[in-house]
JSON list of C-alpha atoms in Angstrom, two decimals:
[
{"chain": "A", "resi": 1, "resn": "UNK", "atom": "CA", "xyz": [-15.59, -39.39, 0.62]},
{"chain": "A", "resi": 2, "resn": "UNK", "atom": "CA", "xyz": [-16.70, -35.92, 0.30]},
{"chain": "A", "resi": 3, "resn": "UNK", "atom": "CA", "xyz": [-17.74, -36.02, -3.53]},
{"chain": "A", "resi": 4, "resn": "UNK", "atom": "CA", "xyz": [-18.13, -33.15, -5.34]},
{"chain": "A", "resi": 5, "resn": "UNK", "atom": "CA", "xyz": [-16.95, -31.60, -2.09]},
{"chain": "A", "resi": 6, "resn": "UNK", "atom": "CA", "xyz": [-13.58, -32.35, -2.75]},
{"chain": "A", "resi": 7, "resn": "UNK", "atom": "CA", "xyz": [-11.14, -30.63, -5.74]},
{"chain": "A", "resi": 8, "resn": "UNK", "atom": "CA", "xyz": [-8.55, -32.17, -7.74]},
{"chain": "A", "resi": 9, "resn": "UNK", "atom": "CA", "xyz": [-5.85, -30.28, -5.87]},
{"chain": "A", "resi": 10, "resn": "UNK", "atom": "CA", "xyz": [-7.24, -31.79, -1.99]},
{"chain": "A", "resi": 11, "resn": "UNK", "atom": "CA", "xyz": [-7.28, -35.23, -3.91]},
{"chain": "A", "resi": 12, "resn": "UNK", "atom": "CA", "xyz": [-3.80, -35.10, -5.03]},
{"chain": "A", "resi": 13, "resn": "UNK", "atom": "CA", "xyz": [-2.70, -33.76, -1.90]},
{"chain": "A", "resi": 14, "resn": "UNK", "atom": "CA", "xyz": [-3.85, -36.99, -0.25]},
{"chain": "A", "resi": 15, "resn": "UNK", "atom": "CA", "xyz": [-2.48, -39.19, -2.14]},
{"chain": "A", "resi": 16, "resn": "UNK", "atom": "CA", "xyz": [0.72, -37.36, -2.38]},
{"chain": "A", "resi": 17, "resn": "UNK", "atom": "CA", "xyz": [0.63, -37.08, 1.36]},
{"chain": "A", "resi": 18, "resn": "UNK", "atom": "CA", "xyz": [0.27, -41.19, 1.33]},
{"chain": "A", "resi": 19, "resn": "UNK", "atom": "CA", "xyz": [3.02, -41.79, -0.73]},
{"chain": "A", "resi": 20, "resn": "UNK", "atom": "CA", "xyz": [5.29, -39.60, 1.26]},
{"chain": "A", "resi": 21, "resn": "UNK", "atom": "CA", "xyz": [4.37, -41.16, 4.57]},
{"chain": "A", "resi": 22, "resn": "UNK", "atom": "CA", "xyz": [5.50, -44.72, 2.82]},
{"chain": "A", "resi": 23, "resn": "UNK", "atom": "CA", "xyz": [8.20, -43.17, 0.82]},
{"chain": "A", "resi": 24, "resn": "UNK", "atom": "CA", "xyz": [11.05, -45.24, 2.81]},
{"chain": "A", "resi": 25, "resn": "UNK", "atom": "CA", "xyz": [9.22, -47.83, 2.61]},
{"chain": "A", "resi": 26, "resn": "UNK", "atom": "CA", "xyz": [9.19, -50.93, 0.24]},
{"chain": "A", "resi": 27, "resn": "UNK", "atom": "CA", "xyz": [5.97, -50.49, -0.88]},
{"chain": "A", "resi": 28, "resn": "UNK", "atom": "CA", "xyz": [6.39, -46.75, -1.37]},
{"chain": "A", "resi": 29, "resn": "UNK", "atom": "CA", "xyz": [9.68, -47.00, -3.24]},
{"chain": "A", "resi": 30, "resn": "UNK", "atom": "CA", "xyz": [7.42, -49.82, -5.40]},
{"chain": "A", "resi": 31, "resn": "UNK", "atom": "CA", "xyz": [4.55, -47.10, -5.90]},
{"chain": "A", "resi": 32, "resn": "UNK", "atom": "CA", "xyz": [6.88, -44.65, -6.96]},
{"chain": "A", "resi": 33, "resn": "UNK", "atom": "CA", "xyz": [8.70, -46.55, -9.30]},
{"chain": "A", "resi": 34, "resn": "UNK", "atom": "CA", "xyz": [5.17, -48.13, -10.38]},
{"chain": "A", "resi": 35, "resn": "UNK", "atom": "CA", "xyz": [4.52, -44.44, -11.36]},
{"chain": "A", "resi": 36, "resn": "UNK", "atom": "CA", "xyz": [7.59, -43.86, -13.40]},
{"chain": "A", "resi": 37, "resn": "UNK", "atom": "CA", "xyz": [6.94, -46.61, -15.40]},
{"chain": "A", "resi": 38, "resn": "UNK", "atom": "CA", "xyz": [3.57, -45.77, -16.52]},
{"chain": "A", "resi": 39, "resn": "UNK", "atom": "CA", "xyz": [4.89, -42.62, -18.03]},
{"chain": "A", "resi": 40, "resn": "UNK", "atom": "CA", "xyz": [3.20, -42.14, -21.41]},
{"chain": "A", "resi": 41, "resn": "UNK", "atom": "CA", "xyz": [0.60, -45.10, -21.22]},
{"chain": "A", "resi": 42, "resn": "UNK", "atom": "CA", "xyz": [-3.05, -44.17, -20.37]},
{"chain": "A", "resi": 43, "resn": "UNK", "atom": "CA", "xyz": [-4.61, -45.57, -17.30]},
{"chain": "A", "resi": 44, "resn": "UNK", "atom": "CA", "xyz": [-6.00, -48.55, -18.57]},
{"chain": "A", "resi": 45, "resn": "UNK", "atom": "CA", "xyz": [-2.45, -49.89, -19.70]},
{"chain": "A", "resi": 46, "resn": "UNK", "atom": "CA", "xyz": [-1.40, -49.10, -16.41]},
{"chain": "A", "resi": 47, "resn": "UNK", "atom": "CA", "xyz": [-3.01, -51.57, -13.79]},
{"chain": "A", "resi": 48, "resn": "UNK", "atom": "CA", "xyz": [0.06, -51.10, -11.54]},
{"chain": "A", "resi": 49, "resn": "UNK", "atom": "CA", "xyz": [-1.48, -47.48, -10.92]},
{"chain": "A", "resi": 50, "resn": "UNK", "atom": "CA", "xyz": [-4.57, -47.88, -10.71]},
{"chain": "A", "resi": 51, "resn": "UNK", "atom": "CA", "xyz": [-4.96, -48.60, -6.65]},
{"chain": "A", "resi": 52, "resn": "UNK", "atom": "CA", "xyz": [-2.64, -45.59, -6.00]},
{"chain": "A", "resi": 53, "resn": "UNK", "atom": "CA", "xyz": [-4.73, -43.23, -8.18]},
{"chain": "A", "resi": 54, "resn": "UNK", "atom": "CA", "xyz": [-8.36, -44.89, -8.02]},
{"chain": "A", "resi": 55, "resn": "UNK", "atom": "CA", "xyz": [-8.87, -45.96, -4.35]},
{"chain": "A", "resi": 56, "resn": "UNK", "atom": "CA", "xyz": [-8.58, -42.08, -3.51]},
{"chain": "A", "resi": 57, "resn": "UNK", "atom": "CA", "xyz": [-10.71, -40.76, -6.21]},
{"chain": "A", "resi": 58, "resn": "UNK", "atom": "CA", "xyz": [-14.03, -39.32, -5.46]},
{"chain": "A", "resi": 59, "resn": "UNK", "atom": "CA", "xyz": [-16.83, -41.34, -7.51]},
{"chain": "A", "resi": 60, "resn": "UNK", "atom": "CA", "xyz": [-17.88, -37.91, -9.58]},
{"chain": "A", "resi": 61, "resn": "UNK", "atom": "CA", "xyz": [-14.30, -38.00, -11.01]},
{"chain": "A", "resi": 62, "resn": "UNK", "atom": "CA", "xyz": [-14.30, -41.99, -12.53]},
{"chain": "A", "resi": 63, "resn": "UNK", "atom": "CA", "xyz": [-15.09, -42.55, -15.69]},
{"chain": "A", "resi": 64, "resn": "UNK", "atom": "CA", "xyz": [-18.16, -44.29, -16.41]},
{"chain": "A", "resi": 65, "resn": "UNK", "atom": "CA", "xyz": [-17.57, -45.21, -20.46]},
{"chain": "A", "resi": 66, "resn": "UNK", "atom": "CA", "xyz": [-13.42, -46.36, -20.16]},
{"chain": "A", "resi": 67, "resn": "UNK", "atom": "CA", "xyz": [-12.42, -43.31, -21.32]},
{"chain": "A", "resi": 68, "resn": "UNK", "atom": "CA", "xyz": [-10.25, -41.21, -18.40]},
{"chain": "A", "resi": 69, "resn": "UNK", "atom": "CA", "xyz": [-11.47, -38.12, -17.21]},
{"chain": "A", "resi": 70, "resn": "UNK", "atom": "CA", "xyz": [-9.74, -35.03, -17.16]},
{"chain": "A", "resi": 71, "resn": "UNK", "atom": "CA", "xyz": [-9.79, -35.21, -13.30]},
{"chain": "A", "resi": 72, "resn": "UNK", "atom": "CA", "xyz": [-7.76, -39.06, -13.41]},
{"chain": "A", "resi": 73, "resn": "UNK", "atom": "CA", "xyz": [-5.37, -37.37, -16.35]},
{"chain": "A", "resi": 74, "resn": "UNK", "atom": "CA", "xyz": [-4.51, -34.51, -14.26]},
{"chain": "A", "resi": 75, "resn": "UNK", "atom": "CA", "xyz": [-4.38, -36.33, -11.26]},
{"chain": "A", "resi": 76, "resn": "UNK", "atom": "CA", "xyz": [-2.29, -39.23, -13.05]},
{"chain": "A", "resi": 77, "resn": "UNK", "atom": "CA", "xyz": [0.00, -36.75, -14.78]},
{"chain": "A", "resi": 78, "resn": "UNK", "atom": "CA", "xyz": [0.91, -34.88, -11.79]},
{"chain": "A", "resi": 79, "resn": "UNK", "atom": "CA", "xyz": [1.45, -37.93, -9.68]},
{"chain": "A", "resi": 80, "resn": "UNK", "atom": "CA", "xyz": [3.96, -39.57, -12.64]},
{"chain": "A", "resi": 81, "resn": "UNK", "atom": "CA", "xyz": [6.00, -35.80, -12.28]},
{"chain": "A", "resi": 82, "resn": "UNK", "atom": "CA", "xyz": [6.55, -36.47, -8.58]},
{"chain": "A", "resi": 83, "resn": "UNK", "atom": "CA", "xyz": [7.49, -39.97, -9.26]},
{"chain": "A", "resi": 84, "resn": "UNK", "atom": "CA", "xyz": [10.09, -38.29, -11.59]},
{"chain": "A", "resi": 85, "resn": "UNK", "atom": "CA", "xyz": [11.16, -35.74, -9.24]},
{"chain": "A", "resi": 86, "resn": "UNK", "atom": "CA", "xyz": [11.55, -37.93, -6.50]},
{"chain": "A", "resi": 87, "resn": "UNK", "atom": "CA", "xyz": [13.85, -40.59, -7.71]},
{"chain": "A", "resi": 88, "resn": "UNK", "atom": "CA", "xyz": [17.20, -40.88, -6.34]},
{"chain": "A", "resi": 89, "resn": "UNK", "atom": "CA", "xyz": [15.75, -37.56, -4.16]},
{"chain": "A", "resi": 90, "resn": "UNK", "atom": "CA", "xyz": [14.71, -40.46, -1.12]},
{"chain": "A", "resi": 91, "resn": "UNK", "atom": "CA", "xyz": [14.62, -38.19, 2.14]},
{"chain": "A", "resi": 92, "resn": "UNK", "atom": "CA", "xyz": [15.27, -34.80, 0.54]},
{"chain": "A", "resi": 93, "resn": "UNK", "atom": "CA", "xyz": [11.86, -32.74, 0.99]},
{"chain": "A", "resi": 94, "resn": "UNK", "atom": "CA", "xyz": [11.90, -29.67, -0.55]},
{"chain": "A", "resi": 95, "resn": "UNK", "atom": "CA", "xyz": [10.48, -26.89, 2.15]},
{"chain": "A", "resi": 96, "resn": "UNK", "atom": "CA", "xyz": [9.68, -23.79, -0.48]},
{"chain": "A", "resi": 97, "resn": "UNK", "atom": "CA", "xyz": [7.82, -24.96, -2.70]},
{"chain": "A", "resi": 98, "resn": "UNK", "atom": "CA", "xyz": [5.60, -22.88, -4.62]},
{"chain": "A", "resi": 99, "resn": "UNK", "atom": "CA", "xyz": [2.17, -23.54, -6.25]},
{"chain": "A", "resi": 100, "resn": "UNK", "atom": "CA", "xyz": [2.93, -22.21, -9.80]},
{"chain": "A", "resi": 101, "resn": "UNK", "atom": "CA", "xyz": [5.88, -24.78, -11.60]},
{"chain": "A", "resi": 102, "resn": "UNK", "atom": "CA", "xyz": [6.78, -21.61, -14.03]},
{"chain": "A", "resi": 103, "resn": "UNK", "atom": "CA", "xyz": [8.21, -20.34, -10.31]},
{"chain": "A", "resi": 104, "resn": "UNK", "atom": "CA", "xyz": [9.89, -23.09, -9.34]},
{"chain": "A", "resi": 105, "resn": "UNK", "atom": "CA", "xyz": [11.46, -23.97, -13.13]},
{"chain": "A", "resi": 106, "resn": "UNK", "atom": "CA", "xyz": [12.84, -19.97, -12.58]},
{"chain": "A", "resi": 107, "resn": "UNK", "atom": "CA", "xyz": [14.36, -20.76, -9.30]},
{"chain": "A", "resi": 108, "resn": "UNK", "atom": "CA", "xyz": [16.82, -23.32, -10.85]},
{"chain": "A", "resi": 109, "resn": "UNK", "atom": "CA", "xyz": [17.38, -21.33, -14.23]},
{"chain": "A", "resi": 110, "resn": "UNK", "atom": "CA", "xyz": [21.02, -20.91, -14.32]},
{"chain": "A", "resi": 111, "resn": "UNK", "atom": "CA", "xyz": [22.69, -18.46, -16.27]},
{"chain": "A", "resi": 112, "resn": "UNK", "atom": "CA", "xyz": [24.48, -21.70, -17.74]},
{"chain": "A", "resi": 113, "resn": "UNK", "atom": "CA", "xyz": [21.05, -23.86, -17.79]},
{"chain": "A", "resi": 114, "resn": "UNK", "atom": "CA", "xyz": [19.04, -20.91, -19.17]},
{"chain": "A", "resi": 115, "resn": "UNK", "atom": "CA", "xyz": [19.57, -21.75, -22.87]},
{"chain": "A", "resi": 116, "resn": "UNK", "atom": "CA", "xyz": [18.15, -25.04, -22.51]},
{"chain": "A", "resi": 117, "resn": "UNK", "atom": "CA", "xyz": [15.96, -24.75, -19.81]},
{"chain": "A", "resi": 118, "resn": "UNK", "atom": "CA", "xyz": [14.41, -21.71, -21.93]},
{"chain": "A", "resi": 119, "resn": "UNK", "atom": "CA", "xyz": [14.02, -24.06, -25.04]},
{"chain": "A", "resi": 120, "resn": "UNK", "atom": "CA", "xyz": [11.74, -26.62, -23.27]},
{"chain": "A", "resi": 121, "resn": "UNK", "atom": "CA", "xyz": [9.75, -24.64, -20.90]},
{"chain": "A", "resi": 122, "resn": "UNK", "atom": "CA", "xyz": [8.67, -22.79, -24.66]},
{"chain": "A", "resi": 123, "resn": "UNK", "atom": "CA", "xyz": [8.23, -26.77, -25.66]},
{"chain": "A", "resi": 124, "resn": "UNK", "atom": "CA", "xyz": [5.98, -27.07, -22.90]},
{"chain": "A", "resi": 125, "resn": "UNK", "atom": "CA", "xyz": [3.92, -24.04, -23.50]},
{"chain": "A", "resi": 126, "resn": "UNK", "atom": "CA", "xyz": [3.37, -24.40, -27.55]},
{"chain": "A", "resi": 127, "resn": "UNK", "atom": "CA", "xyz": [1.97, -27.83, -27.18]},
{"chain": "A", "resi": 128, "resn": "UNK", "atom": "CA", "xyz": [-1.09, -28.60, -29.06]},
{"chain": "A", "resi": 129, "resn": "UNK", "atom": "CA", "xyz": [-2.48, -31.25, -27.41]},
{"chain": "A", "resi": 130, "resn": "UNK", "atom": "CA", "xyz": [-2.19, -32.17, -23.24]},
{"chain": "A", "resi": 131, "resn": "UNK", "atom": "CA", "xyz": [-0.83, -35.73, -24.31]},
{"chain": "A", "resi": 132, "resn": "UNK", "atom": "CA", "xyz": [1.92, -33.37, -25.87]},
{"chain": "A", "resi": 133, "resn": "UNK", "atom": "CA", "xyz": [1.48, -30.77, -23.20]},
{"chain": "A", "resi": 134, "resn": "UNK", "atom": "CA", "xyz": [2.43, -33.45, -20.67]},
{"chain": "A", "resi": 135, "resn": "UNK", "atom": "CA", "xyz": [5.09, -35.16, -22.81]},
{"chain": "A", "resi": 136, "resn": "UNK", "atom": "CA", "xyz": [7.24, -31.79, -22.93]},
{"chain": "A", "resi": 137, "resn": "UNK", "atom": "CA", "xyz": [6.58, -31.26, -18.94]},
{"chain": "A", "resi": 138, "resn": "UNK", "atom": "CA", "xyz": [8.10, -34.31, -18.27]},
{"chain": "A", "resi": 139, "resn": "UNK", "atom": "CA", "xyz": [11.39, -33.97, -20.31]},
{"chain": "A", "resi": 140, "resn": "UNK", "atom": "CA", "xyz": [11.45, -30.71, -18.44]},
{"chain": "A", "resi": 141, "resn": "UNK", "atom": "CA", "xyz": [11.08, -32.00, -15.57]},
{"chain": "A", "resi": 142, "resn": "UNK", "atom": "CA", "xyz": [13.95, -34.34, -15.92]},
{"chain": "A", "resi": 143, "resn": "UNK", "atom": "CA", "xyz": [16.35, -31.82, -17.08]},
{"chain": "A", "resi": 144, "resn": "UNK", "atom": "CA", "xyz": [15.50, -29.28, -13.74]},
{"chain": "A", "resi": 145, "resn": "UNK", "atom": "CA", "xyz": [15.93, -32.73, -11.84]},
{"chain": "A", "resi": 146, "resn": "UNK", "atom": "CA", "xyz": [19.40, -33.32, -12.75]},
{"chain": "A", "resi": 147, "resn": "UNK", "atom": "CA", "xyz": [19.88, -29.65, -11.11]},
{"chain": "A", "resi": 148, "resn": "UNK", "atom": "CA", "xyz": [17.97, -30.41, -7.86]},
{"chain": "A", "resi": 149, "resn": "UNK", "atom": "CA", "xyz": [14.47, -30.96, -6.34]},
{"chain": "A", "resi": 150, "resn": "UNK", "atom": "CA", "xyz": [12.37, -28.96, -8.32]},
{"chain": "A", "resi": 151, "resn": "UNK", "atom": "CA", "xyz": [10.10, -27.06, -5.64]},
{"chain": "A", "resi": 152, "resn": "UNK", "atom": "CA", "xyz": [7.15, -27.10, -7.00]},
{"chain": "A", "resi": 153, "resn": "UNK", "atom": "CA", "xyz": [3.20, -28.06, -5.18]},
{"chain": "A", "resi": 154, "resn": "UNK", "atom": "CA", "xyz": [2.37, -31.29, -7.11]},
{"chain": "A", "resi": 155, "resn": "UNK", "atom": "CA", "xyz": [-1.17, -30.85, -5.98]},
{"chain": "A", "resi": 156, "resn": "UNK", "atom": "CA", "xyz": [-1.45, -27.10, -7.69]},
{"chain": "A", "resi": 157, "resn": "UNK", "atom": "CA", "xyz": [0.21, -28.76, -10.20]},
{"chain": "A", "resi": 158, "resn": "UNK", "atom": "CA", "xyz": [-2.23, -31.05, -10.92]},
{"chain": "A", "resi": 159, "resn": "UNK", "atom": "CA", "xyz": [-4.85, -28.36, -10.74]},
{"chain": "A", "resi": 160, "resn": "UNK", "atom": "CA", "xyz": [-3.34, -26.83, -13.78]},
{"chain": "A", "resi": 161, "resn": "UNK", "atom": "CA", "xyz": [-3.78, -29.58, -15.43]},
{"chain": "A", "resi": 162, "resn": "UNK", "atom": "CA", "xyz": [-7.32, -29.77, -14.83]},
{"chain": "A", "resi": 163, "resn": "UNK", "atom": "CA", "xyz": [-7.65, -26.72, -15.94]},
{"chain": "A", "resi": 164, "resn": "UNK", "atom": "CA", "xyz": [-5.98, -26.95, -19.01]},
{"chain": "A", "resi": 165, "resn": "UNK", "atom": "CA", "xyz": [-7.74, -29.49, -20.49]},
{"chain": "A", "resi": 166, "resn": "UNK", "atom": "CA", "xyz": [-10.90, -27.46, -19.14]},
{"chain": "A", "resi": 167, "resn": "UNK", "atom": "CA", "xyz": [-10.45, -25.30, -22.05]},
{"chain": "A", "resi": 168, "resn": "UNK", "atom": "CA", "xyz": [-8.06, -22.79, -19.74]},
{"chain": "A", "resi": 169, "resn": "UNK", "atom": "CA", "xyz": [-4.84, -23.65, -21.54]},
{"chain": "A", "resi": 170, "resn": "UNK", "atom": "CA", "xyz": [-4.11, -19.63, -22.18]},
{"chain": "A", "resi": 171, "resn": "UNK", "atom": "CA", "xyz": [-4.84, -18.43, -18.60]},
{"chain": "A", "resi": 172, "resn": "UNK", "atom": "CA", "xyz": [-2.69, -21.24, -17.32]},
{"chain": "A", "resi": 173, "resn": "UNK", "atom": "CA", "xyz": [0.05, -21.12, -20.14]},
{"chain": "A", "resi": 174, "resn": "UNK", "atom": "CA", "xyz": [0.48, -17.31, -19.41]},
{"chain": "A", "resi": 175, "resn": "UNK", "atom": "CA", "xyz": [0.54, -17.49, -15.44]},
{"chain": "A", "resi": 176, "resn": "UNK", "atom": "CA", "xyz": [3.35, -20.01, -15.77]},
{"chain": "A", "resi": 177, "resn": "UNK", "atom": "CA", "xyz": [5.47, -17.88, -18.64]},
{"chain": "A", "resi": 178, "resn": "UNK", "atom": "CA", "xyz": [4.65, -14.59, -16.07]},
{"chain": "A", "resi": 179, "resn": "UNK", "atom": "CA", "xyz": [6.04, -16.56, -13.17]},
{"chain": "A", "resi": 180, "resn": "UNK", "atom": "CA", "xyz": [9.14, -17.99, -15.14]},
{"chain": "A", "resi": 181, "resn": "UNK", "atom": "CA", "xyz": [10.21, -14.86, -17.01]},
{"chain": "A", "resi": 182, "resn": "UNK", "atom": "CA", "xyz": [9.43, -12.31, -14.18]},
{"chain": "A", "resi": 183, "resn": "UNK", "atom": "CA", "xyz": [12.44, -10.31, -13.35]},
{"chain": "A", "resi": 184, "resn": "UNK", "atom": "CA", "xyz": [13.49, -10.65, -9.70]},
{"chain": "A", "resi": 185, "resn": "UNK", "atom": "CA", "xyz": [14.28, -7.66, -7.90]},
{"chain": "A", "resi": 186, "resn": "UNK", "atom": "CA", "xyz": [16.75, -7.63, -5.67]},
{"chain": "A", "resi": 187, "resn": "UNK", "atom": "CA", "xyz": [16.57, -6.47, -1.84]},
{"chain": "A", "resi": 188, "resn": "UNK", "atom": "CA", "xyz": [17.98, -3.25, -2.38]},
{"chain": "A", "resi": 189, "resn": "UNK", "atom": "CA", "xyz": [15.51, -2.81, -5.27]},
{"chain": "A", "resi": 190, "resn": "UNK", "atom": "CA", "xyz": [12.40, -3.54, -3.27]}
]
């Protein structure tokens, strides 16, 4: 391993990049279901997870005390969204995906999803802790599911939740609202 070489987002990457190699697989439909079901538990409640999340980690981002780092929550969090996302999705890889999720949550905003979909994504942005913050991006996540694959880069996603809990929870709470509320032109606009 590369150490501090490597970033949250190249770490996510490869372990999202493992579990869609095995993803029609047994043992990937296992790992991806193992993911779901951790939702809400910390890491050490979730044993299942652990060799999907830890064997991949660099040893600067384990804890050394018990207590998870803000690298394994991000990491972990992001990884339990794509779990979400993918289910009953087997096969269907979404090819424009973007790197900011207030992007891709305004690509499937609906005039008759925007009510709802408006209500949440605020959810997502007033929460006041990131064991809130991640509580509101999942039910979020779930309701843009039901529309389709929700095109979104896992591994930036993850990222942002680094960052967040780095103290950055502004900076990244506003590039997400600018990317979700940003008018789109259209062509003959441009």
């Amino acid at each position: 391993m590369k150490g501090k070489e490597e970033s949250v987002y190249q770490v996510t990457q490869k372990i999202l990049g493992k579990l869609k190699a095995q993803e029609e697989l047994a043992s990937g439909k296992a790992a991806l279901a193992t993911l779901r079901h951790s939702l809400g538990k910390p890491l050490g409640e979730a044993p299942a997870v652990c060799r999907i999340l830890l064997e991949n980690m660099p040893e600067e981002f384990l804890s050394r005390n018990g207590v998870e780092t803000k690298e394994e929550q991000a990491i972990y969090g992001a990884l339990q969204l794509y779990a979400i996302q993918k289910q009953g999705r087997r096969g269907k890889e979404v090819n424009d995906t973007v790197k900011n999720i207030g992007e891709a949550l305004r690509k499937l905003r609906t005039d008759a999803s925007r009510e709802a979909m408006d209500r949440r994504f605020v959810s997502v942005l007033s929460a006041t802790s990131f064991a809130n913050f991640l509580y509101q991006l999942r039910q979020l996540v779930k309701l843009a599911k039901a529309k389709r694959a929700l095109p979104v880069d896992f591994a930036a996603l993850a990222n942002d939740l680094y960052w967040y809990q780095m103290g950055e929870k502004d900076r990244v709470c506003l590039r997400w609202a600018e990317a979700y509320y940003r008018i789109e032109k259209k062509k003959e606009d441009k």
